[in-house]
Coordinates of C-alpha atoms in Angstrom, one line a residue:
M21 CA 0.0 0.0 0.1
K22 CA 2.6 2.3 0.7
K23 CA 4.8 1.4 -2.0
W24 CA 2.0 2.0 -4.3
N25 CA 1.0 5.6 -2.7
L26 CA 4.7 6.4 -3.5
K27 CA 4.2 5.1 -7.0
L28 CA 1.1 7.3 -7.3
I29 CA 2.8 10.5 -6.2
G30 CA 5.9 10.3 -8.3
I31 CA 3.4 9.8 -11.4
S32 CA 1.3 12.8 -10.4
L33 CA 4.2 15.3 -9.9
A34 CA 5.9 13.9 -13.4
I35 CA 2.1 15.0 -14.9
L36 CA 2.0 18.1 -13.2
A37 CA 5.4 19.1 -14.1
V38 CA 4.7 18.4 -17.6
V39 CA 1.4 20.6 -17.2
V40 CA 3.7 23.7 -15.8
I41 CA 6.1 23.1 -18.7
V42 CA 3.5 22.9 -21.9
S43 CA 1.4 25.8 -20.0
M44 CA 4.2 28.3 -19.9
L45 CA 5.0 27.2 -23.7
I46 CA 1.6 27.7 -24.8
F47 CA 1.0 31.0 -22.6
P48 CA 4.4 32.9 -22.5
E49 CA 2.8 36.1 -21.2
W50 CA 2.4 34.3 -17.7
K51 CA 5.8 34.3 -17.3
T52 CA 6.1 37.4 -18.2
R53 CA 3.4 38.8 -16.0
F54 CA 3.8 36.7 -12.8
G55 CA 7.1 35.5 -12.9
V56 CA 8.2 31.7 -13.0
I57 CA 7.6 31.1 -10.0
G58 CA 4.0 33.0 -10.3
A59 CA 3.2 31.3 -13.1
A60 CA 4.1 27.8 -12.1
V61 CA 2.0 28.8 -8.7
L62 CA -1.0 29.8 -10.8
I63 CA -1.0 26.5 -13.1
I64 CA -0.5 24.3 -9.9
V65 CA -3.9 25.7 -8.6
V66 CA -5.9 25.4 -11.7
A67 CA -4.4 22.1 -12.1
A68 CA -4.3 20.9 -8.3
P69 CA -8.1 19.4 -8.2
E70 CA -7.6 17.3 -11.4
I71 CA -4.3 15.7 -9.5
V72 CA -6.4 15.0 -6.2
D73 CA -9.4 13.4 -8.7
F74 CA -6.4 11.2 -10.2
L75 CA -4.8 10.1 -7.0
S76 CA -8.4 9.6 -5.7
K77 CA -9.7 7.5 -8.3
A78 CA -6.3 5.3 -8.5
K79 CA -6.4 4.5 -4.6
K80 CA -10.1 3.3 -5.5
L81 CA -9.1 1.1 -8.4
Y82 CA -6.4 -0.2 -6.1
T83 CA -8.3 -1.1 -2.8
K84 CA -11.6 -2.1 -4.2
E85 CA -11.8 -4.9 -7.1
E86 CA -15.0 -5.3 -9.4
K87 CA -16.1 -8.4 -10.5
K88 CA -17.0 -9.0 -14.0
D89 CA -20.6 -10.5 -14.6
T90 CA -22.1 -9.4 -11.7
P91 CA -25.8 -7.9 -12.5
P92 CA -25.6 -4.7 -10.0
P93 CA -23.7 -1.8 -11.7
T94 CA -21.8 -1.2 -8.7
E95 CA -19.9 -4.1 -6.5
V96 CA -22.5 -4.8 -3.8
H97 CA -23.3 -7.8 -1.6
I98 CA -26.5 -9.2 -0.6
E99 CA -26.7 -11.5 2.3
G100 CA -27.0 -14.5 1.7
G101 CA -26.1 -13.6 -2.0
D102 CA -23.1 -14.8 -4.1
N103 CA -20.3 -12.3 -3.7
I104 CA -18.3 -11.1 -0.9
T105 CA -16.0 -8.4 -2.4
G106 CA -16.0 -4.5 -2.3
D107 CA -19.0 -3.0 0.1
K108 CA -21.5 -5.8 1.3
I109 CA -25.1 -4.1 1.8
I110 CA -26.7 -5.6 4.6
M111 CA -30.0 -7.3 4.4
G112 CA -32.7 -7.3 7.4
D113 CA -34.7 -10.0 7.9
D114 CA -35.3 -13.0 5.7
K115 CA -37.6 -12.1 2.7
S116 CA -40.2 -14.7 2.9
T117 CA -41.0 -13.0 6.8
V118 CA -41.0 -9.0 5.3
I119 CA -45.0 -9.0 4.5
N120 CA -47.0 -9.9 7.4
A121 CA -49.7 -12.5 7.4
K122 CA -52.3 -10.1 6.5
D123 CA -50.5 -9.2 3.4
N124 CA -49.9 -12.8 2.4
A125 CA -52.9 -12.8 0.3
T126 CA -52.0 -9.9 -1.9
V127 CA -48.5 -11.5 -2.2
Q128 CA -49.9 -14.2 -3.5
Q129 CA -52.3 -12.2 -6.0
I130 CA -49.3 -10.2 -7.6
E131 CA -47.2 -13.6 -8.1
N132 CA -50.3 -14.9 -9.4
Q133 CA -50.5 -12.4 -12.3
T134 CA -48.1 -13.9 -14.8
N135 CA -49.9 -11.8 -17.4
I136 CA -48.2 -8.8 -15.7
Y137 CA -45.3 -9.7 -13.7
N138 CA -43.7 -12.5 -16.1
P139 CA -40.4 -11.3 -17.0
E140 CA -41.5 -12.1 -20.7
D141 CA -44.1 -10.1 -20.8
L142 CA -42.0 -7.0 -19.4
T143 CA -40.3 -6.2 -22.6
P144 CA -39.1 -2.6 -22.8
T145 CA -40.8 0.4 -25.2
S146 CA -39.5 3.0 -23.7
L147 CA -39.1 5.2 -26.6
H148 CA -42.8 4.8 -27.9
Q149 CA -44.5 6.3 -24.7
L150 CA -47.5 8.4 -25.7
R151 CA -51.1 6.5 -25.2
A152 CA -53.2 6.6 -28.2
P153 CA -55.5 9.3 -28.0
V154 CA -59.3 8.7 -27.0
K155 CA -61.4 6.8 -29.8
D156 CA -64.2 9.7 -30.2
F157 CA -61.9 12.5 -30.1
T158 CA -63.9 15.3 -31.3
G159 CA -63.8 19.0 -32.6
R160 CA -60.5 21.0 -32.3
E161 CA -59.8 20.7 -36.1
K162 CA -59.0 24.3 -36.1
E163 CA -56.7 24.2 -33.0
L164 CA -55.0 21.1 -34.8
D165 CA -54.8 23.1 -38.0
D166 CA -53.2 26.3 -36.4
L167 CA -50.6 24.0 -34.0
C168 CA -49.8 22.2 -37.2
K169 CA -49.6 25.4 -39.5
A170 CA -47.5 27.4 -36.7
L171 CA -44.8 24.3 -36.3
K172 CA -44.6 24.0 -40.1
K173 CA -44.1 28.0 -40.3
N174 CA -41.3 27.4 -37.6
E175 CA -39.8 24.5 -39.5
D176 CA -39.9 26.5 -42.6
K177 CA -37.7 29.6 -41.1
E178 CA -35.2 27.0 -39.9
Q179 CA -35.1 28.4 -36.8
E180 CA -32.2 27.9 -33.9
G181 CA -33.5 25.3 -31.4
A182 CA -36.1 22.5 -31.2
L183 CA -39.6 23.3 -32.1
L184 CA -41.8 24.3 -29.4
S185 CA -45.8 24.2 -28.6
G186 CA -47.4 24.9 -25.5
L187 CA -51.0 24.2 -24.8
R188 CA -52.7 26.1 -22.2
G189 CA -55.9 25.9 -20.0
M190 CA -57.6 25.1 -17.2
G191 CA -58.4 21.5 -15.9
G192 CA -60.7 19.4 -17.8
V193 CA -60.6 21.2 -21.4
G194 CA -58.9 18.4 -22.8
K195 CA -55.2 19.6 -23.4
T196 CA -53.5 16.3 -22.7
A197 CA -56.3 14.9 -25.0
L198 CA -55.5 17.3 -28.0
A199 CA -51.6 17.2 -27.4
L200 CA -51.8 13.3 -27.4
K201 CA -53.8 13.6 -30.8
L202 CA -51.5 16.7 -32.3
A203 CA -48.6 13.7 -31.1
E204 CA -50.0 11.0 -33.0
K205 CA -50.5 12.9 -36.5
L206 CA -46.6 14.3 -35.7
T207 CA -45.2 10.9 -35.0
P208 CA -44.1 10.0 -38.6
D209 CA -41.9 13.1 -38.5
Y210 CA -39.9 12.0 -35.3
P211 CA -39.5 8.2 -35.9
D212 CA -36.9 8.0 -33.4
A213 CA -38.8 8.0 -29.6
Q214 CA -42.0 9.6 -28.7
L215 CA -41.6 10.4 -25.2
F216 CA -44.5 11.3 -22.3
V217 CA -43.0 13.2 -18.9
P218 CA -45.1 13.7 -16.4
M219 CA -44.4 17.2 -14.9
Y220 CA -46.8 16.9 -11.6
G221 CA -47.4 21.2 -12.1
A222 CA -51.0 21.5 -10.8
D223 CA -51.6 20.2 -7.6
E224 CA -48.4 20.3 -4.9
T225 CA -50.6 18.6 -2.3
R226 CA -50.1 15.5 -3.9
R227 CA -46.4 15.3 -4.7
P228 CA -44.0 18.1 -5.4
P229 CA -43.5 19.1 -9.2
A230 CA -41.2 17.3 -10.9
T231 CA -37.8 18.9 -11.1
P232 CA -35.8 19.4 -14.3
A233 CA -33.2 16.5 -13.7
E234 CA -35.9 13.9 -12.8
A235 CA -37.2 14.6 -16.2
M236 CA -34.2 14.6 -17.9
Q237 CA -33.7 11.1 -16.3
H238 CA -36.6 9.9 -17.5
V239 CA -35.6 10.8 -21.1
I240 CA -32.2 9.7 -21.0
R241 CA -33.4 6.4 -19.4
A242 CA -35.8 5.8 -22.3
F243 CA -32.4 5.7 -24.5
H244 CA -30.5 3.9 -22.3
P245 CA -32.8 2.1 -19.4
T246 CA -29.5 0.5 -17.4
A247 CA -27.3 3.4 -17.4
K248 CA -26.6 4.6 -13.7
L249 CA -26.8 8.4 -14.2
P250 CA -24.5 11.4 -12.7
E251 CA -25.6 13.4 -9.8
D252 CA -24.2 16.5 -10.9
P253 CA -27.1 18.6 -12.3
G254 CA -24.5 20.1 -14.9
Q255 CA -23.3 16.8 -16.0
L256 CA -26.8 15.3 -16.4
A257 CA -27.5 18.3 -18.5
T258 CA -24.9 17.7 -20.9
L259 CA -26.1 13.9 -21.2
Y260 CA -29.4 14.9 -21.7
R261 CA -28.4 16.7 -24.6
S262 CA -25.8 14.5 -25.7
V263 CA -28.7 11.4 -26.1
L264 CA -30.8 13.6 -27.7
H265 CA -28.6 15.3 -30.6
E266 CA -29.3 14.2 -34.0
K267 CA -32.0 12.5 -32.7
K268 CA -35.8 12.8 -34.8
A269 CA -37.7 12.8 -30.9
L270 CA -41.2 14.3 -29.7
I271 CA -41.2 15.1 -26.2
L272 CA -44.8 15.6 -24.4
L273 CA -44.1 17.6 -21.0
D274 CA -47.6 16.8 -19.7
D275 CA -48.8 19.5 -16.5
A276 CA -45.9 22.0 -16.5
R277 CA -45.7 24.3 -13.8
N278 CA -43.8 27.3 -15.0
A279 CA -40.9 28.4 -17.3
E280 CA -38.3 27.5 -14.6
Q281 CA -39.1 24.1 -14.7
V282 CA -39.5 23.7 -18.8
R283 CA -36.6 25.5 -20.0
P284 CA -33.3 23.3 -18.9
L285 CA -35.2 20.8 -21.0
L286 CA -35.4 22.4 -24.3
P287 CA -33.7 19.7 -26.6
P288 CA -31.5 20.1 -29.7
A289 CA -33.0 21.6 -33.2
T290 CA -33.9 18.5 -34.5
C291 CA -36.6 17.9 -31.9
L292 CA -40.2 18.8 -30.9
L293 CA -41.3 19.8 -27.8
L294 CA -44.5 19.6 -26.5
V295 CA -46.0 21.3 -23.5
T296 CA -49.2 21.2 -21.6
T297 CA -50.0 23.5 -18.8
R298 CA -52.8 25.2 -16.4
K299 CA -50.3 28.2 -15.8
H300 CA -49.2 31.2 -18.0
F301 CA -45.8 31.6 -19.0
T302 CA -43.5 32.2 -22.3
L303 CA -40.3 30.9 -23.4
P304 CA -38.3 31.9 -26.3
G305 CA -39.5 30.0 -29.8
L306 CA -42.5 28.9 -28.2
H307 CA -45.9 28.5 -29.9
E308 CA -48.9 29.4 -27.4
L309 CA -52.4 28.0 -27.6
D310 CA -54.8 29.0 -25.3
L311 CA -57.3 25.9 -25.3
N312 CA -60.7 27.1 -24.3
T313 CA -63.9 25.1 -24.0
M314 CA -65.6 23.3 -27.0
S315 CA -67.7 25.3 -29.2
E316 CA -71.5 24.1 -28.6
E317 CA -71.1 22.4 -32.1
E318 CA -68.4 20.2 -31.0
A319 CA -69.7 19.3 -27.7
V320 CA -73.3 18.1 -29.1
K321 CA -71.3 16.1 -31.4
L322 CA -69.3 14.7 -28.7
I323 CA -72.2 14.0 -26.8
G324 CA -74.0 12.2 -29.9
K325 CA -71.2 10.1 -30.1
I326 CA -71.0 8.6 -26.9
T327 CA -74.6 8.1 -26.7
P328 CA -77.4 8.4 -29.4
R329 CA -80.7 9.1 -27.4
V330 CA -80.1 12.5 -26.3
G331 CA -81.5 14.1 -29.6
Q332 CA -82.4 17.4 -29.2
E333 CA -81.7 17.9 -25.3
A334 CA -77.8 17.5 -26.4
A335 CA -77.4 21.2 -26.2
A336 CA -79.0 21.8 -23.0
I337 CA -76.4 19.1 -21.7
A338 CA -73.8 20.8 -23.1
K339 CA -74.6 24.0 -21.3
A340 CA -75.0 22.8 -18.5
C341 CA -71.5 21.0 -18.5
G342 CA -70.1 24.2 -19.5
Y343 CA -69.0 22.6 -22.8
L344 CA -65.6 21.0 -21.0
P345 CA -64.9 17.8 -22.3
L346 CA -64.3 15.9 -19.4
A347 CA -67.7 17.0 -17.9
L348 CA -69.5 16.2 -21.5
R349 CA -68.1 12.8 -21.1
L350 CA -69.3 11.8 -17.7
A351 CA -72.6 13.2 -18.1
A352 CA -72.7 11.4 -21.7
S353 CA -71.3 7.8 -20.0
A354 CA -74.5 8.2 -17.3
L355 CA -77.0 8.2 -19.9
R356 CA -75.4 5.5 -21.7
E357 CA -75.1 3.2 -18.7
Q358 CA -78.2 3.9 -16.7
A359 CA -80.9 3.3 -19.5
N360 CA -83.7 4.5 -17.0
L361 CA -82.2 7.5 -16.3
S362 CA -84.2 10.6 -17.9
I363 CA -82.4 13.6 -19.6
A364 CA -84.4 15.8 -17.5
T365 CA -83.4 14.2 -14.2
L366 CA -79.7 14.2 -15.5
L367 CA -80.2 17.8 -16.0
A368 CA -81.8 18.4 -12.9
R369 CA -79.1 16.3 -11.0
L370 CA -76.4 18.6 -12.9
N371 CA -78.1 21.7 -11.9
D372 CA -78.3 20.5 -8.4
A373 CA -74.9 19.3 -8.2
E374 CA -73.5 22.5 -9.6
K375 CA -75.3 24.6 -6.6
R376 CA -73.8 22.2 -4.0
F377 CA -70.6 22.9 -5.7
T378 CA -70.7 27.1 -6.2
T379 CA -67.1 27.0 -5.7
L380 CA -66.0 24.4 -7.8
E381 CA -65.6 24.0 -11.7
K382 CA -68.9 22.5 -13.4
V383 CA -66.5 19.4 -14.4
Q384 CA -66.8 18.3 -10.5
A385 CA -70.5 18.8 -10.8
A386 CA -70.6 16.1 -13.5
I387 CA -68.3 13.9 -11.4
Q388 CA -70.6 14.1 -8.5
V389 CA -73.7 13.3 -10.5
S390 CA -71.7 9.9 -12.3
Y391 CA -70.7 9.4 -9.0
D392 CA -74.2 9.6 -7.6
L393 CA -75.5 6.9 -9.8
L394 CA -73.1 4.3 -8.9
S395 CA -74.0 1.0 -6.6
D396 CA -72.6 1.4 -3.2
E397 CA -69.8 -1.2 -3.9
L398 CA -68.6 0.5 -6.7
K399 CA -68.9 4.1 -4.9
T400 CA -66.5 2.3 -2.3
A401 CA -64.3 1.2 -5.1
F402 CA -63.9 4.3 -6.7
R403 CA -62.9 6.2 -3.4
Q404 CA -60.6 4.1 -2.9
L405 CA -58.6 4.5 -6.4
A406 CA -57.6 8.0 -5.0
V407 CA -54.5 6.2 -3.8
F408 CA -53.4 5.5 -6.6
P409 CA -50.8 8.7 -7.9
T410 CA -50.9 7.8 -11.3
D411 CA -51.7 4.9 -13.8
F412 CA -51.7 1.6 -12.5
I413 CA -53.0 -2.4 -13.6
Q414 CA -55.7 -4.5 -12.8
V415 CA -53.4 -6.3 -10.1
A416 CA -53.1 -3.2 -8.1
G417 CA -56.8 -2.7 -7.7
Q418 CA -57.2 -6.4 -6.4
A419 CA -54.5 -5.5 -4.1
I420 CA -56.4 -2.3 -2.7
W421 CA -59.7 -3.9 -2.8
E422 CA -58.7 -7.7 -1.7
V423 CA -61.1 -9.1 -4.6
D424 CA -60.4 -11.4 -7.3
A425 CA -59.3 -10.8 -10.9
E426 CA -62.9 -11.3 -12.4
A427 CA -64.2 -9.2 -9.3
A428 CA -61.3 -6.7 -10.1
Q429 CA -62.0 -6.5 -13.7
E430 CA -65.8 -6.2 -13.2
R431 CA -65.4 -3.0 -11.0
L432 CA -62.8 -1.4 -13.3
A433 CA -65.0 -2.2 -16.3
A434 CA -68.2 -0.3 -14.7
L435 CA -66.1 2.8 -13.6
M436 CA -65.1 2.8 -17.2
N437 CA -68.3 2.7 -18.4
A438 CA -69.2 5.7 -16.0
S439 CA -65.9 8.0 -17.5
L440 CA -64.6 7.9 -14.0
V441 CA -61.7 5.5 -15.1
D442 CA -59.8 5.7 -18.3
Y443 CA -57.8 2.6 -19.8
D444 CA -55.1 2.4 -22.8
P445 CA -55.4 -1.2 -24.0
K446 CA -51.3 -0.2 -25.4
T447 CA -50.1 -0.5 -21.9
E448 CA -53.2 -2.0 -20.3
R449 CA -53.1 0.3 -17.5
Y450 CA -56.0 2.5 -15.8
R451 CA -55.9 5.9 -14.8
L452 CA -58.0 8.6 -13.3
H453 CA -57.8 12.4 -14.4
D454 CA -56.7 14.3 -11.6
L455 CA -59.5 16.3 -11.0
V456 CA -61.6 12.8 -10.9
R457 CA -58.9 11.7 -8.2
A458 CA -59.5 15.1 -6.5
A459 CA -62.7 14.1 -6.2
A460 CA -62.5 10.6 -5.3
E461 CA -60.2 11.6 -2.4
K462 CA -62.6 14.0 -1.1
L463 CA -65.1 11.5 -0.7
L464 CA -62.7 8.8 0.9
E465 CA -63.5 8.1 4.5
E466 CA -61.1 8.1 7.0
K467 CA -61.0 4.6 7.8
E468 CA -61.1 3.0 4.5
G469 CA -58.5 5.4 3.1
Y470 CA -56.2 3.8 5.6
Q471 CA -57.1 0.4 4.3
A472 CA -56.6 1.4 0.7
I473 CA -53.4 3.2 1.2
S474 CA -51.7 0.3 3.5
R475 CA -52.6 -2.3 0.7
H476 CA -51.3 0.0 -1.6
A477 CA -47.7 0.1 0.1
A478 CA -47.6 -3.4 1.0
H479 CA -48.6 -4.2 -2.8
Y480 CA -45.8 -1.8 -4.3
L481 CA -43.4 -2.9 -1.7
Q482 CA -43.6 -6.7 -3.2
V483 CA -43.5 -5.1 -6.8
L484 CA -40.3 -3.6 -5.6
R485 CA -39.2 -7.0 -4.5
I486 CA -40.1 -8.4 -8.0
A487 CA -38.1 -6.2 -9.8
D488 CA -35.0 -6.3 -7.7
E489 CA -35.2 -10.6 -7.9
L490 CA -35.5 -10.0 -11.9
Y491 CA -32.6 -7.6 -11.7
L492 CA -30.2 -10.1 -10.0
Q493 CA -31.1 -12.8 -12.8
G494 CA -28.9 -10.9 -15.1
G495 CA -29.2 -10.8 -18.9
D496 CA -32.2 -9.7 -20.4
K497 CA -34.1 -9.6 -17.2
I498 CA -32.4 -6.4 -16.0
L499 CA -34.1 -4.6 -18.7
N500 CA -37.4 -6.2 -17.7
A501 CA -36.5 -5.7 -13.8
L502 CA -35.9 -1.5 -14.8
N503 CA -38.8 -1.3 -17.0
L504 CA -41.2 -2.8 -14.1
F505 CA -39.1 -0.5 -11.7
D506 CA -39.8 2.6 -13.8
R507 CA -43.3 1.8 -14.6
E508 CA -44.4 1.6 -11.3
W509 CA -41.7 4.1 -9.4
E510 CA -44.2 6.9 -8.9
N511 CA -46.8 4.1 -6.9
I512 CA -43.4 2.8 -5.0
L513 CA -42.5 6.3 -4.0
A514 CA -46.1 7.1 -3.0
G515 CA -46.4 3.8 -0.6
Q516 CA -42.7 4.3 1.0
A517 CA -43.5 8.0 1.5
W518 CA -47.2 6.7 3.1
A519 CA -45.3 4.3 5.3
A520 CA -42.7 6.6 6.6
K521 CA -45.4 9.4 7.5
H522 CA -47.1 7.2 9.5
K523 CA -44.3 5.1 11.4
K524 CA -46.1 5.3 14.6
D525 CA -48.4 2.7 13.2
K526 CA -47.0 -0.9 13.5
N527 CA -47.8 -2.2 9.9
A528 CA -46.8 1.2 8.6
A529 CA -43.3 1.3 10.2
Q530 CA -42.6 -2.5 9.1
L531 CA -43.3 -1.7 5.7
C532 CA -41.0 1.4 5.7
A533 CA -38.3 -0.6 7.5
D534 CA -38.8 -3.4 4.4
F535 CA -38.9 -0.7 1.4
P536 CA -35.1 -0.3 1.1
D537 CA -34.4 -4.0 1.4
A538 CA -36.8 -4.5 -1.2
G539 CA -35.5 -3.1 -3.9
I540 CA -31.5 -2.6 -2.9
Y541 CA -30.1 -3.4 -6.8
C542 CA -32.8 -1.0 -8.5
L543 CA -32.5 1.7 -5.6
S544 CA -28.7 1.9 -6.2
L545 CA -28.9 2.6 -9.5
R546 CA -32.0 4.8 -9.5
L547 CA -32.1 6.5 -6.5
H548 CA -29.9 9.9 -6.0
P549 CA -27.2 8.9 -2.9
L550 CA -28.9 11.5 -0.7
E551 CA -32.3 10.1 -1.3
R552 CA -31.3 6.6 -0.7
I553 CA -30.1 8.3 2.8
R554 CA -33.4 9.7 3.6
W555 CA -35.1 5.9 3.0
L556 CA -32.4 4.5 5.1
E557 CA -33.0 6.9 7.9
D558 CA -36.5 6.1 8.0
A559 CA -35.9 2.5 7.9
L560 CA -33.8 2.9 10.9
S561 CA -36.3 4.7 12.6
A562 CA -39.2 2.6 11.7
A563 CA -36.8 -0.5 12.7
R564 CA -36.3 1.0 16.3
E565 CA -40.2 2.1 16.7
I566 CA -40.8 -1.7 16.5
G567 CA -38.0 -3.1 18.2
D568 CA -36.4 -4.4 15.1
R569 CA -33.0 -5.1 16.1
R570 CA -31.8 -6.9 13.0
G571 CA -33.4 -4.3 10.7
E572 CA -31.8 -1.6 12.8
G573 CA -28.6 -3.5 12.2
A574 CA -29.1 -3.5 8.5
A575 CA -30.3 -0.1 7.9
L576 CA -27.1 1.2 9.9
G577 CA -24.6 -0.9 8.0
N578 CA -26.1 0.1 4.7
L579 CA -26.3 3.8 5.7
G580 CA -22.1 3.4 6.3
I581 CA -22.2 2.4 2.5
A582 CA -24.0 5.5 1.7
Y583 CA -22.3 7.8 3.4
A584 CA -18.9 5.9 2.2
S585 CA -20.2 6.6 -1.4
L586 CA -20.3 10.3 -0.5
G587 CA -17.0 10.5 0.7
Q588 CA -18.2 11.2 4.4
Y589 CA -16.4 8.9 6.0
Q590 CA -16.5 9.7 9.3
Q591 CA -20.3 9.5 9.5
A592 CA -19.7 5.9 7.5
I593 CA -17.6 4.8 10.5
E594 CA -19.7 5.9 13.3
H595 CA -22.6 3.8 11.4
Y596 CA -20.5 0.9 10.7
N597 CA -19.6 0.7 14.4
Q598 CA -23.3 0.8 15.5
H599 CA -24.2 -2.0 13.4
L600 CA -21.2 -4.2 14.7
E601 CA -22.3 -3.7 18.2
I602 CA -26.2 -4.8 17.4
A603 CA -24.9 -7.9 15.1
R604 CA -22.6 -9.1 17.9
E605 CA -25.3 -8.6 20.5
I606 CA -27.9 -10.4 18.5
G607 CA -25.5 -13.1 17.0
D608 CA -25.9 -11.8 13.6
R609 CA -22.7 -13.4 12.3
R610 CA -23.3 -12.8 9.0
G611 CA -24.2 -9.1 9.5
E612 CA -21.1 -8.9 11.4
A613 CA -18.6 -10.2 8.7
N614 CA -20.6 -7.9 6.2
T615 CA -19.9 -4.7 8.0
S616 CA -16.7 -5.8 9.2
W617 CA -15.2 -6.0 5.8
N618 CA -16.9 -2.7 4.8
L619 CA -15.2 -0.8 7.8
G620 CA -11.9 -2.9 7.1
L621 CA -11.9 -1.5 3.7
L622 CA -12.5 2.0 4.9
L623 CA -9.9 2.1 7.3
A624 CA -7.3 0.2 5.0
G625 CA -7.9 3.0 2.4
Q626 CA -7.3 5.7 5.4
G627 CA -3.8 3.7 5.8
K628 CA -5.0 1.8 9.1
L629 CA -3.9 -1.7 8.1
Q630 CA -3.8 -2.9 11.1
E631 CA -7.5 -2.4 12.2
A632 CA -8.6 -3.1 8.6
I633 CA -6.5 -6.6 8.7
D634 CA -8.2 -7.6 12.2
L635 CA -12.0 -6.8 10.8
M636 CA -11.8 -8.0 7.4
Q637 CA -10.3 -11.4 8.9
V638 CA -13.5 -11.9 10.8
S639 CA -15.0 -11.7 7.0
V640 CA -12.8 -14.0 5.8
E641 CA -13.1 -16.9 8.6
F642 CA -16.9 -16.6 8.4
E643 CA -16.9 -17.0 4.3
T644 CA -14.2 -20.0 5.1
E645 CA -16.8 -21.6 8.0
I646 CA -19.7 -21.3 5.4
D647 CA -17.9 -22.6 2.3
H648 CA -18.4 -19.8 0.7
P649 CA -17.3 -19.5 -3.4
D650 CA -15.6 -16.3 -3.0
A651 CA -13.9 -17.2 0.4
A652 CA -10.4 -17.9 -1.4
E653 CA -10.4 -15.0 -3.4
D654 CA -11.3 -12.8 -0.7
A655 CA -8.6 -14.3 1.7
A656 CA -6.3 -14.1 -0.8
R657 CA -6.8 -10.2 -1.0
L658 CA -6.2 -10.0 2.6
E659 CA -3.2 -11.8 2.3
K660 CA -2.1 -9.2 -0.1
L661 CA -3.0 -6.1 2.3
K662 CA -0.8 -7.8 5.3
S663 CA 1.9 -7.8 2.7
N664 CA 2.1 -4.1 2.7
V665 CA 2.1 -3.6 6.5

């Protein structure tokens, strides 16, 4: 070790000398202005960070050897896994005991849904993300024509930068539907990719707006799903532009909040950026279109497409719905599905609901009418769907309702017929319009809300575990795993956030403690280190809340790894030592061996070789005792370290 450090120093000094000489030859005025010594000092100051970085990387290469053909992107070890090399991630309880008995039915439901979670069906379709426009899309010919002409005009001008188009309007006016219709028309011009990026700008009470970095990650991963992305925002932005360079890609940013959120996402000139928003903002080169309610003629036509029996009364229904597409669709669907519902009764209900919701938009009156027409069973089912922050699959509905596949399909079909739930046949996923979801959430009772969200969290904990197990299989399964993870990420995130917020509840605390464990490989690739630390700290707090010493130790050990990866070595050492104390107390020899190795690596890097050797010896002895396949290799590494003392 010491000899190697001397070699590194010698090489670095030689490089630095070359840099100084070459710089003075290129910039002779520096020598004149500052003198030879002053110029040399200036060059050294500028070059020093690069030299330090070189030393750091070289040292890491020496102290940590990565093994090939290991699925994870970084060298990690799952307790009970196949390798003990590099940092060893600590698992808590055995996976079979993580979900409590109450949730076993939910776990079994997930495992039985081979049409959803079978690896062969999880083929990535990441470059073509736009859902199909609604089949009965009606009207908006003028708006479509204006948008196409404006884009064509800008294209003919050969303007600098990408083509930009923005759709602005109130909720329920049909911005996303029109954007999807426009994208469908323009897809042949942008064959490389058609990407849908939710920006979550309208309702900050449910989820913070997406950051530009999150949106960039979404786009980059569409092209490179297995890549571990840089954490530095500047590097990420550079990679974003590089990935899109010379690509004919269409990017739809749905529900943007403001210009600050969108500006960093402006793509290269070969791309088209579509933006929907409820807010007013401008960007250079952005063609804006304020989307208003439908004309009476368009509204009547849409109602007639959905339910032909309205006849001359369609105009009155359209007026009662404020000519808003979502409200029109809800009202017309109610007439179509309820054969015994008269038009006069519907109009009376719309007017009555509007009076009761005087501060809300007309669309909410239509939602209330559609809700009132449901059976009690469907009312409960609809309210519970409010726990989904984004789209979902049928098996997830089964989980929160605790019903079989047939019953879930029947409920979802009935809610689809009422236009309270949308369905995308291409992805086989269901979704609620954000205004419909908000209405369901207001109607949700506290007790049934708790039941639904706790089942939601338990379900997506198991989905996370399935993704990780797929990842560990390697090969093509890695893409399948990451596709599943990315597809369900918003639901996974919501489940973890709920569990972390309700740690005083024993069931929620157990879920919170289990989340980092369940997706340890996928999370290491997708989560920023600081966010990973937050998850682990939540898990640590939850484990302590329920007295789970093994889980507490696992969280402490993995926090040590996380802090070490950020260069916060003192905090890493403190967490490692706390885990060692717990592991020895409860007789967790595997956990003790893993953290002894991790702490030994860290101390070796700090030059504390004897302490490192003593700790790593514990790990090697345990590996040898259990006849681990890497025992001989790790023993050889330890002997190599001893030779440097």
